[in-house]
Coordinates of C-alpha atoms and ligand atoms in Angstrom, one line a residue:
Chain A
M196 CA 268.2 72.2 123.4
S197 CA 269.0 75.8 124.3
V198 CA 271.6 77.1 121.9
P199 CA 273.2 80.5 121.6
S200 CA 270.8 82.7 119.6
P201 CA 272.0 83.3 116.0
V202 CA 274.5 86.0 115.9
R203 CA 273.4 89.2 114.2
S204 CA 275.4 92.0 112.7
L205 CA 275.7 95.2 114.8
D206 CA 273.5 97.0 112.4
E207 CA 270.8 94.4 112.7
L208 CA 271.1 94.7 116.5
R209 CA 270.8 98.4 116.5
C210 CA 267.6 98.1 114.4
L211 CA 266.3 95.6 116.8
A212 CA 267.0 97.9 119.8
K213 CA 264.9 100.6 118.1
R214 CA 262.2 98.1 117.4
L215 CA 262.0 97.0 121.0
R216 CA 261.9 100.7 122.1
C217 CA 259.0 101.2 119.6
H218 CA 257.1 98.3 121.2
V219 CA 257.7 99.7 124.7
V220 CA 256.3 103.1 123.8
R221 CA 253.3 101.6 122.0
M222 CA 252.6 99.1 124.8
I223 CA 252.7 101.6 127.5
T224 CA 250.6 104.0 125.5
A225 CA 248.0 101.3 124.9
A226 CA 248.1 100.3 128.6
K227 CA 247.7 104.0 129.6
S228 CA 250.1 103.4 132.5
G229 CA 253.6 102.0 133.0
H230 CA 257.3 103.0 133.2
P231 CA 258.9 104.0 129.9
G232 CA 262.2 105.5 131.3
G233 CA 263.7 102.4 132.8
S234 CA 262.7 100.2 129.9
L235 CA 264.3 102.5 127.3
S236 CA 267.5 102.8 129.2
A237 CA 267.9 99.0 129.1
A238 CA 267.1 98.5 125.4
E239 CA 270.7 97.8 124.2
L240 CA 271.4 95.6 127.2
I241 CA 268.3 93.5 126.6
T242 CA 269.0 93.4 122.8
A243 CA 272.5 92.1 123.4
L244 CA 271.3 89.5 125.9
Y245 CA 268.5 88.0 123.7
F246 CA 269.8 88.7 120.2
G247 CA 273.5 89.2 120.5
G248 CA 274.4 85.6 121.4
V249 CA 274.8 86.3 125.1
L250 CA 272.0 84.3 126.5
R251 CA 271.7 80.6 125.7
H252 CA 267.9 80.3 125.1
D253 CA 265.4 78.8 122.7
P254 CA 261.9 80.0 122.3
A255 CA 261.0 76.4 121.1
A256 CA 262.2 75.0 124.5
P257 CA 261.4 77.7 127.0
R258 CA 261.7 75.3 130.0
D259 CA 265.0 73.7 128.9
P260 CA 266.8 73.1 132.2
N261 CA 270.0 74.2 130.6
R262 CA 268.8 77.6 129.4
D263 CA 270.6 80.7 130.8
R264 CA 268.4 82.5 133.3
F265 CA 267.5 86.2 133.1
I266 CA 265.7 88.0 135.9
M267 CA 264.3 91.5 135.5
S268 CA 264.7 92.5 139.1
K269 CA 263.7 96.1 138.4
G270 CA 260.3 94.7 137.5
H271 CA 258.7 98.0 136.4
A272 CA 261.0 97.8 133.3
V273 CA 259.4 94.5 132.1
P274 CA 258.0 96.0 128.9
I275 CA 261.4 95.9 127.3
L276 CA 261.7 92.3 128.3
Y277 CA 258.2 91.4 126.9
A278 CA 259.2 93.2 123.7
A279 CA 262.4 91.1 123.4
L280 CA 260.6 87.8 124.2
A281 CA 257.9 88.6 121.6
E282 CA 260.5 89.5 118.9
A283 CA 262.4 86.3 119.8
G284 CA 259.3 84.2 119.2
Y285 CA 258.2 83.3 122.8
F286 CA 254.7 84.7 122.1
P287 CA 253.1 86.7 119.3
V288 CA 254.1 90.3 118.9
E289 CA 250.4 91.3 118.8
Q290 CA 250.1 90.1 122.4
L291 CA 252.3 93.0 123.5
L292 CA 249.4 95.4 123.3
T293 CA 247.6 93.4 126.1
L294 CA 250.1 94.7 128.6
R295 CA 248.5 95.5 132.0
K296 CA 245.0 94.4 130.7
L297 CA 242.7 92.3 132.7
G298 CA 243.5 88.6 132.1
S299 CA 246.7 89.1 130.2
P300 CA 249.8 87.2 131.2
L301 CA 251.7 90.4 130.5
Q302 CA 251.3 91.7 134.0
G303 CA 252.4 95.2 135.0
H304 CA 255.3 93.6 136.7
P305 CA 256.8 90.2 136.0
S306 CA 254.6 87.4 137.2
K307 CA 256.0 83.9 137.1
A308 CA 252.6 82.8 138.2
D309 CA 250.9 84.2 135.1
M310 CA 253.9 83.7 132.7
P311 CA 256.2 80.9 133.7
I312 CA 259.0 82.1 131.4
M313 CA 259.6 84.9 133.8
E314 CA 262.3 83.4 136.0
A315 CA 261.1 85.3 139.1
S316 CA 258.1 87.5 140.1
T317 CA 259.4 90.9 140.8
G318 CA 258.2 94.5 141.2
S319 CA 258.9 94.8 144.9
L320 CA 262.4 96.1 144.3
G321 CA 265.5 94.5 145.7
Q322 CA 264.7 90.8 145.5
G323 CA 265.9 89.6 142.1
L324 CA 269.6 89.2 142.9
S325 CA 268.9 86.8 145.8
V326 CA 266.8 84.6 143.6
G327 CA 269.6 84.7 141.0
I328 CA 272.0 83.5 143.6
G329 CA 269.7 80.6 144.3
L330 CA 269.7 79.7 140.7
A331 CA 273.5 80.0 140.4
L332 CA 274.0 77.8 143.5
A333 CA 271.6 75.2 142.0
A334 CA 273.5 75.2 138.8
K335 CA 276.8 74.6 140.7
L336 CA 275.1 71.8 142.8
D337 CA 274.0 70.1 139.6
G338 CA 277.2 70.7 137.7
A339 CA 275.2 72.5 135.1
D340 CA 276.8 75.2 133.0
Y341 CA 273.9 77.6 132.6
R342 CA 274.5 81.2 133.6
T343 CA 272.2 83.6 135.5
Y344 CA 271.8 87.2 134.7
V345 CA 270.0 89.7 136.9
M346 CA 269.2 93.3 135.9
V347 CA 269.1 95.6 138.9
G348 CA 268.2 99.3 138.9
D349 CA 270.5 101.9 140.5
G350 CA 267.7 103.1 142.6
E351 CA 266.8 99.5 143.4
A352 CA 270.3 99.0 144.7
E353 CA 269.4 101.2 147.7
E354 CA 267.6 98.2 149.1
G355 CA 269.6 96.5 151.8
Q356 CA 268.7 93.1 150.4
V357 CA 270.8 93.9 147.3
W358 CA 273.9 94.2 149.5
E359 CA 273.1 91.1 151.5
A360 CA 273.0 89.4 148.1
A361 CA 276.1 91.1 146.9
M362 CA 278.0 89.7 150.0
S363 CA 276.7 86.2 149.6
A364 CA 277.3 85.9 145.9
A365 CA 281.0 86.9 146.4
A366 CA 281.3 84.6 149.4
R367 CA 280.1 81.8 147.3
K368 CA 282.4 82.7 144.4
L369 CA 279.5 82.6 142.0
D370 CA 281.3 83.1 138.7
N371 CA 278.1 81.9 136.9
L372 CA 276.2 85.0 138.0
V373 CA 276.2 88.4 136.4
C374 CA 274.5 91.4 137.9
I375 CA 273.6 94.0 135.2
L376 CA 273.3 97.4 136.9
D377 CA 271.2 99.8 134.8
Y378 CA 273.1 102.9 136.0
N379 CA 270.8 105.6 134.6
K380 CA 271.3 107.9 137.6
C381 CA 267.6 108.3 138.4
Q382 CA 265.1 106.8 140.6
L383 CA 261.4 107.7 141.1
D384 CA 261.5 110.9 143.1
G385 CA 264.5 112.3 141.2
P386 CA 268.2 111.9 140.6
I387 CA 270.0 109.4 142.7
C388 CA 272.5 112.1 143.7
E389 CA 269.8 114.1 145.4
I390 CA 268.2 111.2 147.3
L391 CA 270.8 108.7 148.6
N392 CA 273.9 109.5 146.5
W393 CA 275.5 106.1 146.8
E394 CA 278.5 106.9 144.7
P395 CA 281.1 105.6 144.0
V396 CA 279.0 102.9 142.5
P397 CA 281.6 100.7 140.8
D398 CA 283.9 100.9 143.8
K399 CA 281.2 99.6 146.1
W400 CA 280.6 96.5 144.0
A401 CA 284.3 95.9 143.8
A402 CA 284.7 96.3 147.6
F403 CA 281.9 93.7 148.0
G404 CA 284.1 91.2 146.1
W405 CA 282.7 91.5 142.6
H406 CA 284.5 91.7 139.3
V407 CA 283.3 95.0 137.9
I408 CA 283.1 95.9 134.3
E409 CA 282.0 99.4 133.3
V410 CA 280.4 99.9 130.0
D411 CA 278.5 102.5 128.0
G412 CA 275.1 100.7 128.1
H413 CA 274.0 102.2 124.8
D414 CA 277.0 101.2 122.8
L415 CA 276.1 97.7 121.5
A416 CA 279.6 96.7 120.4
A417 CA 280.9 97.6 123.9
V418 CA 278.0 95.9 125.6
L419 CA 278.7 92.7 123.6
A420 CA 282.4 92.8 124.5
A421 CA 281.6 93.4 128.1
F422 CA 279.3 90.3 128.2
A423 CA 282.0 88.3 126.5
D424 CA 284.5 89.5 129.0
A425 CA 282.1 88.5 131.9
K426 CA 282.1 84.9 130.7
T427 CA 285.8 84.7 131.1
V428 CA 285.9 85.7 134.8
T429 CA 286.5 82.9 137.3
G430 CA 286.1 82.8 141.0
K431 CA 283.9 85.9 141.3
P432 CA 280.5 87.2 140.3
V433 CA 280.5 89.9 137.7
C434 CA 278.8 93.3 138.0
L435 CA 278.3 95.0 134.7
V436 CA 277.9 98.6 135.5
A437 CA 276.1 100.0 132.5
H438 CA 276.2 103.7 132.2
T439 CA 272.8 104.6 130.6
V440 CA 270.4 107.4 130.1
K441 CA 266.9 107.0 131.4
G442 CA 264.4 107.3 128.5
E443 CA 267.2 106.9 125.9
G444 CA 266.1 106.8 122.3
V445 CA 263.1 109.2 122.5
S446 CA 264.3 112.8 122.5
F447 CA 261.7 114.2 124.8
M448 CA 262.1 111.3 127.3
A449 CA 265.9 111.0 127.4
G450 CA 267.3 112.3 130.7
N451 CA 263.8 113.6 131.8
N452 CA 262.7 111.7 134.9
E453 CA 259.1 112.8 134.4
W454 CA 259.0 109.8 132.2
H455 CA 259.9 107.4 135.0
G456 CA 256.3 106.2 135.4
K457 CA 254.0 108.0 133.0
A458 CA 252.2 106.8 129.9
P459 CA 252.6 108.8 126.6
T460 CA 249.5 110.3 125.1
P461 CA 248.6 108.9 121.6
E462 CA 250.2 112.1 120.1
E463 CA 253.4 111.6 122.2
C464 CA 253.4 108.0 121.2
A465 CA 253.2 108.9 117.5
A466 CA 256.1 111.4 117.9
A467 CA 258.2 108.8 119.6
V468 CA 257.5 106.1 117.1
C469 CA 258.3 108.5 114.3
E470 CA 261.7 109.2 115.9
L471 CA 262.4 105.5 116.3
A472 CA 261.3 104.4 112.8
Chain B
M15 CA 228.2 108.9 144.7
Q16 CA 230.2 112.0 144.4
L17 CA 233.9 111.4 144.1
G18 CA 236.3 113.3 146.3
K19 CA 240.0 113.4 146.4
A20 CA 242.1 110.2 146.9
T21 CA 242.7 109.5 150.6
R22 CA 246.5 109.6 149.9
E23 CA 246.1 113.2 148.7
A24 CA 244.3 114.1 151.9
Y25 CA 247.1 112.4 153.8
G26 CA 249.7 114.7 152.2
E27 CA 247.5 117.8 152.7
A28 CA 246.9 116.9 156.3
L29 CA 250.6 116.6 157.0
A30 CA 251.3 119.9 155.3
A31 CA 248.7 121.6 157.5
L32 CA 249.8 119.9 160.7
G33 CA 253.4 120.8 160.0
A34 CA 252.9 124.4 160.9
E35 CA 251.1 123.5 164.2
M36 CA 253.4 120.8 165.4
P37 CA 257.1 121.6 165.1
E38 CA 258.1 118.1 166.3
L39 CA 256.3 116.5 163.3
V40 CA 258.8 115.0 160.8
V41 CA 258.0 113.1 157.6
L42 CA 259.9 110.2 155.9
D43 CA 259.3 108.6 152.6
A44 CA 261.0 105.8 150.6
D45 CA 261.3 107.3 147.0
L46 CA 257.5 107.5 146.6
S47 CA 256.8 111.0 147.9
K48 CA 255.1 112.0 144.7
S49 CA 252.8 109.0 144.9
T50 CA 252.1 108.9 148.6
M51 CA 251.8 112.7 148.4
S52 CA 254.1 113.3 151.4
K53 CA 255.7 115.7 148.9
K54 CA 253.1 118.2 149.9
F55 CA 254.8 118.3 153.3
A56 CA 258.3 118.2 151.8
D57 CA 257.6 121.2 149.7
K58 CA 256.6 123.3 152.8
F59 CA 259.0 121.9 155.3
P60 CA 262.1 120.6 153.5
D61 CA 264.2 120.5 156.6
R62 CA 261.8 118.2 158.4
F63 CA 261.4 115.8 155.4
F64 CA 263.7 112.8 154.8
N65 CA 263.6 110.9 151.6
M66 CA 265.2 107.7 152.7
G67 CA 265.5 106.2 149.2
I68 CA 264.2 102.7 148.2
A69 CA 265.0 101.3 151.6
E70 CA 261.8 100.7 153.6
A71 CA 263.2 98.6 156.4
N72 CA 265.8 101.3 157.2
M73 CA 263.1 104.0 157.0
V74 CA 261.0 102.2 159.7
G75 CA 264.0 101.9 162.0
V76 CA 264.9 105.5 161.5
A77 CA 261.3 106.6 162.3
A78 CA 261.6 104.6 165.5
G79 CA 264.8 106.5 166.4
L80 CA 263.3 109.8 165.6
A81 CA 260.4 109.0 167.9
A82 CA 262.8 108.0 170.6
G83 CA 264.5 111.4 170.1
G84 CA 261.2 113.2 170.8
K85 CA 260.0 113.7 167.2
I86 CA 256.6 112.6 165.8
P87 CA 257.5 110.8 162.6
F88 CA 255.1 110.0 159.8
A89 CA 256.7 107.5 157.4
S90 CA 255.0 106.5 154.2
S91 CA 255.4 104.2 151.2
F92 CA 253.0 101.9 149.3
A93 CA 251.2 99.7 151.9
S94 CA 252.8 96.5 150.4
F95 CA 256.4 97.7 150.7
L96 CA 256.0 99.6 154.0
I97 CA 254.4 96.7 155.9
C98 CA 256.0 93.7 154.2
K99 CA 259.6 95.1 154.0
G100 CA 259.4 97.0 157.3
F101 CA 257.6 94.3 159.3
D102 CA 260.4 93.2 161.6
Q103 CA 261.4 96.8 162.3
L104 CA 257.7 97.7 162.9
R105 CA 257.6 94.8 165.5
M106 CA 260.9 95.2 167.2
A107 CA 261.9 98.9 166.9
V108 CA 258.3 100.3 167.2
A109 CA 255.6 98.1 168.5
Y110 CA 257.6 96.3 171.3
Q111 CA 258.1 99.5 173.3
G112 CA 255.2 101.4 171.8
E113 CA 257.3 104.2 170.1
N114 CA 255.3 107.2 169.1
A115 CA 255.7 106.7 165.4
K116 CA 253.1 106.8 162.6
F117 CA 253.0 105.0 159.3
C118 CA 250.9 105.4 156.2
G119 CA 250.6 102.7 153.6
T120 CA 249.2 104.1 150.4
H121 CA 248.0 102.5 147.2
A122 CA 246.4 99.8 149.4
G123 CA 244.1 97.2 148.1
I124 CA 243.5 96.2 144.4
S125 CA 242.1 99.6 143.4
I126 CA 245.7 100.6 142.6
G127 CA 244.9 98.8 139.4
E128 CA 247.3 98.1 136.5
D129 CA 250.6 97.8 138.4
G130 CA 249.5 94.4 139.6
V131 CA 250.2 92.1 142.5
S132 CA 253.6 93.3 143.6
Q133 CA 252.3 96.8 144.3
Q134 CA 248.9 95.7 145.8
G135 CA 248.9 95.9 149.5
I136 CA 246.2 93.3 150.3
E137 CA 247.4 91.9 153.6
D138 CA 248.6 95.0 155.3
V139 CA 245.7 95.5 157.6
A140 CA 246.0 91.9 158.9
L141 CA 249.7 92.3 159.5
A142 CA 249.4 95.7 161.1
C143 CA 246.7 94.4 163.4
T144 CA 249.1 91.7 164.7
L145 CA 251.5 94.5 165.9
N146 CA 250.5 94.8 169.6
G147 CA 249.7 98.3 170.7
F148 CA 249.3 99.6 167.2
V149 CA 246.2 101.6 166.2
V150 CA 245.1 100.7 162.7
L151 CA 243.0 103.2 160.8
V152 CA 241.4 102.8 157.4
P153 CA 239.6 106.1 156.5
A154 CA 236.8 106.1 154.0
D155 CA 237.2 109.5 152.3
E156 CA 239.3 112.6 152.1
H157 CA 237.6 114.3 155.0
E158 CA 237.9 111.3 157.3
M159 CA 241.6 110.9 156.3
R160 CA 242.4 114.5 157.3
A161 CA 240.8 114.0 160.7
A162 CA 242.5 110.7 161.1
V163 CA 245.9 112.1 160.4
R164 CA 245.3 114.7 163.1
A165 CA 244.1 112.1 165.6
A166 CA 247.1 109.9 164.8
A167 CA 249.4 112.9 165.4
H168 CA 247.8 113.6 168.8
H169 CA 247.6 109.9 169.9
H170 CA 250.6 108.8 171.9
G171 CA 251.7 105.5 170.4
P172 CA 252.2 103.7 167.1
V173 CA 249.6 104.1 164.4
Y174 CA 249.1 102.6 160.9
L175 CA 247.0 104.5 158.4
R176 CA 245.8 103.0 155.2
A177 CA 245.3 105.1 152.1
G178 CA 244.1 104.4 148.6
R179 CA 245.2 105.5 145.1
P180 CA 241.9 106.3 143.3
K181 CA 239.6 109.2 144.1
A182 CA 237.3 108.0 146.9
P183 CA 233.5 108.5 147.1
V184 CA 232.6 111.2 149.6
V185 CA 231.1 109.5 152.7
Y186 CA 231.1 112.7 154.8
P187 CA 229.7 115.4 152.5
G188 CA 229.5 117.8 155.4
G189 CA 233.2 117.1 156.3
K190 CA 234.5 115.4 159.4
D191 CA 236.2 117.5 162.0
V192 CA 237.0 115.0 164.7
F193 CA 238.2 111.5 164.4
T194 CA 237.8 109.4 167.6
I195 CA 240.1 106.4 167.7
G196 CA 238.0 103.3 168.6
K197 CA 234.7 104.8 167.5
A198 CA 232.6 103.8 164.5
D199 CA 230.2 106.1 162.7
T200 CA 226.7 105.1 161.7
V201 CA 226.7 106.7 158.3
R202 CA 223.2 105.4 157.5
D203 CA 220.8 103.9 160.0
G204 CA 218.8 100.7 159.3
K205 CA 217.1 97.8 161.1
D206 CA 217.2 94.7 158.9
V207 CA 221.0 94.2 158.5
T208 CA 224.2 96.1 159.2
I209 CA 227.0 96.5 156.8
I210 CA 230.3 97.2 158.5
A211 CA 232.9 98.6 156.1
C212 CA 236.1 100.6 155.9
G213 CA 238.1 102.4 153.3
L214 CA 236.8 102.4 149.8
M215 CA 234.2 99.8 150.7
T216 CA 232.3 102.3 152.9
G217 CA 231.2 104.2 149.8
A218 CA 230.2 101.0 148.1
A219 CA 228.3 100.0 151.3
L220 CA 226.2 103.2 151.2
E221 CA 225.4 102.5 147.5
A222 CA 224.4 99.0 148.4
A223 CA 222.2 100.3 151.2
E224 CA 220.5 102.6 148.7
A225 CA 219.9 99.7 146.4
L226 CA 218.5 97.5 149.2
A227 CA 216.2 100.3 150.3
A228 CA 214.6 100.3 146.9
Q229 CA 213.9 96.6 147.5
G230 CA 212.3 97.3 150.9
I231 CA 215.4 96.3 153.0
S232 CA 216.6 98.7 155.6
A233 CA 220.4 98.4 155.9
R234 CA 222.5 100.2 158.5
V235 CA 226.0 101.2 157.4
L236 CA 228.8 101.4 160.1
N237 CA 231.9 103.0 158.9
M238 CA 234.6 101.2 160.9
A239 CA 237.7 103.3 160.0
S240 CA 239.1 102.4 163.4
V241 CA 239.8 98.8 162.6
K242 CA 242.0 98.5 165.8
P243 CA 240.8 99.2 168.4
L244 CA 237.5 98.0 167.0
D245 CA 234.3 99.7 168.2
D246 CA 233.1 96.5 169.9
D247 CA 230.0 98.3 171.3
A248 CA 228.9 99.4 167.9
V249 CA 229.4 95.9 166.5
R250 CA 227.5 94.3 169.4
N251 CA 224.7 96.8 169.1
A252 CA 224.4 96.2 165.4
A253 CA 224.3 92.5 165.9
R254 CA 221.6 92.8 168.6
Q255 CA 219.5 95.4 166.8
T256 CA 219.6 94.2 163.2
G257 CA 220.4 90.5 163.7
A258 CA 222.7 90.1 160.6
L259 CA 226.0 91.6 159.6
V260 CA 228.0 92.0 156.4
V261 CA 231.7 93.0 156.7
A262 CA 233.2 94.6 153.6
E263 CA 236.9 95.4 153.1
E264 CA 239.3 95.7 150.2
H265 CA 241.7 93.1 151.6
I266 CA 242.3 89.3 151.6
A267 CA 239.8 87.3 153.7
H268 CA 242.1 86.4 156.6
G269 CA 243.0 88.7 159.4
G270 CA 241.4 92.0 158.5
L271 CA 238.2 93.8 159.6
G272 CA 236.1 90.7 158.9
S273 CA 238.2 88.5 161.2
L274 CA 238.1 91.1 164.0
V275 CA 234.3 91.6 163.7
A276 CA 233.8 87.9 163.7
M277 CA 235.7 87.5 167.0
T278 CA 233.6 90.1 168.7
V279 CA 230.4 88.7 167.3
A280 CA 231.2 85.1 168.2
A281 CA 232.2 86.1 171.7
A282 CA 229.1 88.2 172.5
V283 CA 226.2 88.1 170.1
P284 CA 226.5 85.2 167.6
V285 CA 224.4 86.3 164.6
P286 CA 225.0 85.5 160.9
V287 CA 227.9 87.3 159.3
E288 CA 228.7 87.4 155.6
F289 CA 232.1 88.6 154.4
V290 CA 232.8 90.7 151.3
N291 CA 236.6 90.7 150.5
M292 CA 238.8 89.5 147.7
G293 CA 239.2 86.1 149.2
N294 CA 242.6 84.6 150.0
R295 CA 244.2 85.0 146.6
Y296 CA 246.4 87.3 144.6
A297 CA 244.7 89.6 142.0
E298 CA 246.3 90.8 138.8
S299 CA 246.7 93.9 136.5
G300 CA 243.5 95.6 135.3
T301 CA 241.7 98.9 135.8
P302 CA 240.5 99.5 139.4
E303 CA 236.9 99.1 138.3
E304 CA 237.6 95.8 136.5
L305 CA 239.5 94.4 139.5
L306 CA 236.9 95.5 142.0
A307 CA 234.2 93.8 139.9
K308 CA 236.2 90.6 139.2
Y309 CA 237.3 90.2 142.9
G310 CA 233.8 90.7 144.3
L311 CA 234.1 94.2 145.8
T312 CA 231.2 96.1 144.3
A313 CA 228.0 97.6 145.8
A314 CA 226.2 94.7 144.2
D315 CA 228.4 92.1 145.9
I316 CA 227.6 93.8 149.2
A317 CA 223.9 93.9 148.6
A318 CA 223.9 90.2 147.7
A319 CA 225.8 89.4 150.9
A320 CA 223.3 91.4 152.9
K321 CA 220.5 89.3 151.6
R322 CA 222.4 86.1 152.3
A323 CA 223.0 87.2 155.9
M324 CA 219.4 88.1 156.4
A325 CA 218.3 84.7 155.0
R326 CA 220.4 83.1 157.7
K327 CA 218.7 84.9 160.6
Ligands
TPP625 C1 260.3 97.9 147.4 C2 259.8 98.9 146.5 N1 259.8 100.2 146.9 C3 259.3 101.1 146.0 C4 258.9 100.8 144.8 C5 258.3 101.9 143.9 N2 259.2 102.2 142.7 C6 259.0 101.6 141.5 S1 260.2 102.0 140.4 C7 261.0 103.0 141.6 C8 262.3 103.6 141.2 C9 263.3 102.6 140.7 O1 264.5 103.2 140.4 P1 265.6 102.4 139.6 O2 265.8 101.1 140.3 O3 266.7 103.2 139.4 O4 264.8 102.1 138.2 P2 264.9 102.8 136.8 O5 265.6 104.1 137.0 O6 265.7 101.9 135.9 O7 263.5 103.0 136.3 C10 260.3 102.9 142.8 C11 260.8 103.6 144.0 C12 259.0 99.5 144.4 N3 258.5 99.0 143.2 N4 259.4 98.5 145.2
MG626 MG1 267.6 104.2 137.8

């Protein structure tokens, strides 16, 4: 049976967020390729989901039909998810260092084919929210009370499919669906404001019929409160607009979009790990 | 073989060079301009460059409109996203009325490596070839890519160019000035078997031919960068003159160069053909070298296929 994960103190959660960041940096360094920035910006959000009692999940019963679903739609940020799953006990922590290696289930982007606990295969941006709608509809059809959470990037939200999904989730009144927008203000080629500048971001989701909750995505207490809030909303899907900093937690990566998709050198890794210890 | 620049780098360089000669040339990208190297054009001609954000379908439609407005647009993204996300737009807004728009899918094949399946464009050539009226070009090295971009710009009608991520072996050490759409190059002559290849596989085919020569087998290598229109004459001549063919491509089995060559051969000169491709399957994360080896795309795989084809004569 999937049960809410044991609730930890805020201090414990903050420690865990650091540990996940450490894993991310080490994994990407060992892989010699990957995307640190978007993993690090999501560290508190993922920590809250998996260890803060937000997601109903059980590593001993990973296929439990009543588990809450989490989809990492911005698939390039999967290292932070792998780190959380390993720390939660879904697979050994040592396996994290096989990221992106031939034969590893820890594919460069989430692969449900190679790792069935991924709720969707992603990496081609824009697709996860639609799959999340399907899961949320299935839950309603079955009278099941599991909830579906989808993490979307702010650059990713430039894909038209995201807005097709936004319309259909609202039309279906999917109050069992939460979109978590990692609003780190950067995409691959640079800052969002220099490329598509799709502000005002929260207003757009609201105009599409979503209940919008804005939160500081690095303030764990606030993030937990926001997720708790989301569970009380009825008749509408919830978009949690999480204000974050790309690369947060490592001084030389924070706010520097050069670290969108670049692996640290072993020296840079050591420096980052030292900061996070 | 000596490694040259990646074909995507040559793509960016060629655009930047052509920009000065062709004022109507405009370039679009979908938030991958640093990777596709269209940034080389953007840096020189910022007013004629449009970063359309992570919205490939819209980008293809906009390119069609720019073409309709008299511009010569080149739009790029990874092959997987450009072709898969933009396919309906490529069909309706571009191919249907033959708009003069050009598209470049980079990071094609499995040699992109560690990113894995979502980023690996492995069916793009097949899909592009189904677009009626499209020219589909898969250059083998940096020199050929530069010439192909120029040819695409001067060709009136839609073109799809395929580029790779890794440094590509130099197939034209003396450079290549002119690219003729619909023409294959015999990059090595031979009489026992012909290897027809494109993209990264042409370099591997030359290596295979060298290895076969050491075993007394004389292999011709046809670089078929013009996948569509295919150089049917060159294929028929190879079939007649060498009696056995191998087709090598970094693509799934269905619908690519192998399928097109097989149609030509079956219709005119039925000889044994062996196919070197990744099969009809998805690959995975790994280094480019590991993946090319695991999915059967090495010079050794091509040489073995050549022997199989000859044995069936
Ligand atoms: C359809 C598609 N187009 C392009 C890419 C290449 N790409 C990978 S990450 C990225 C930027 C994503 O930005 P964002 O969603 O904001 O992610 P984050 O800032 O959290 O890393 C791009 C363009 C892709 N993976 N999928
Ligand atoms: Mg972002």
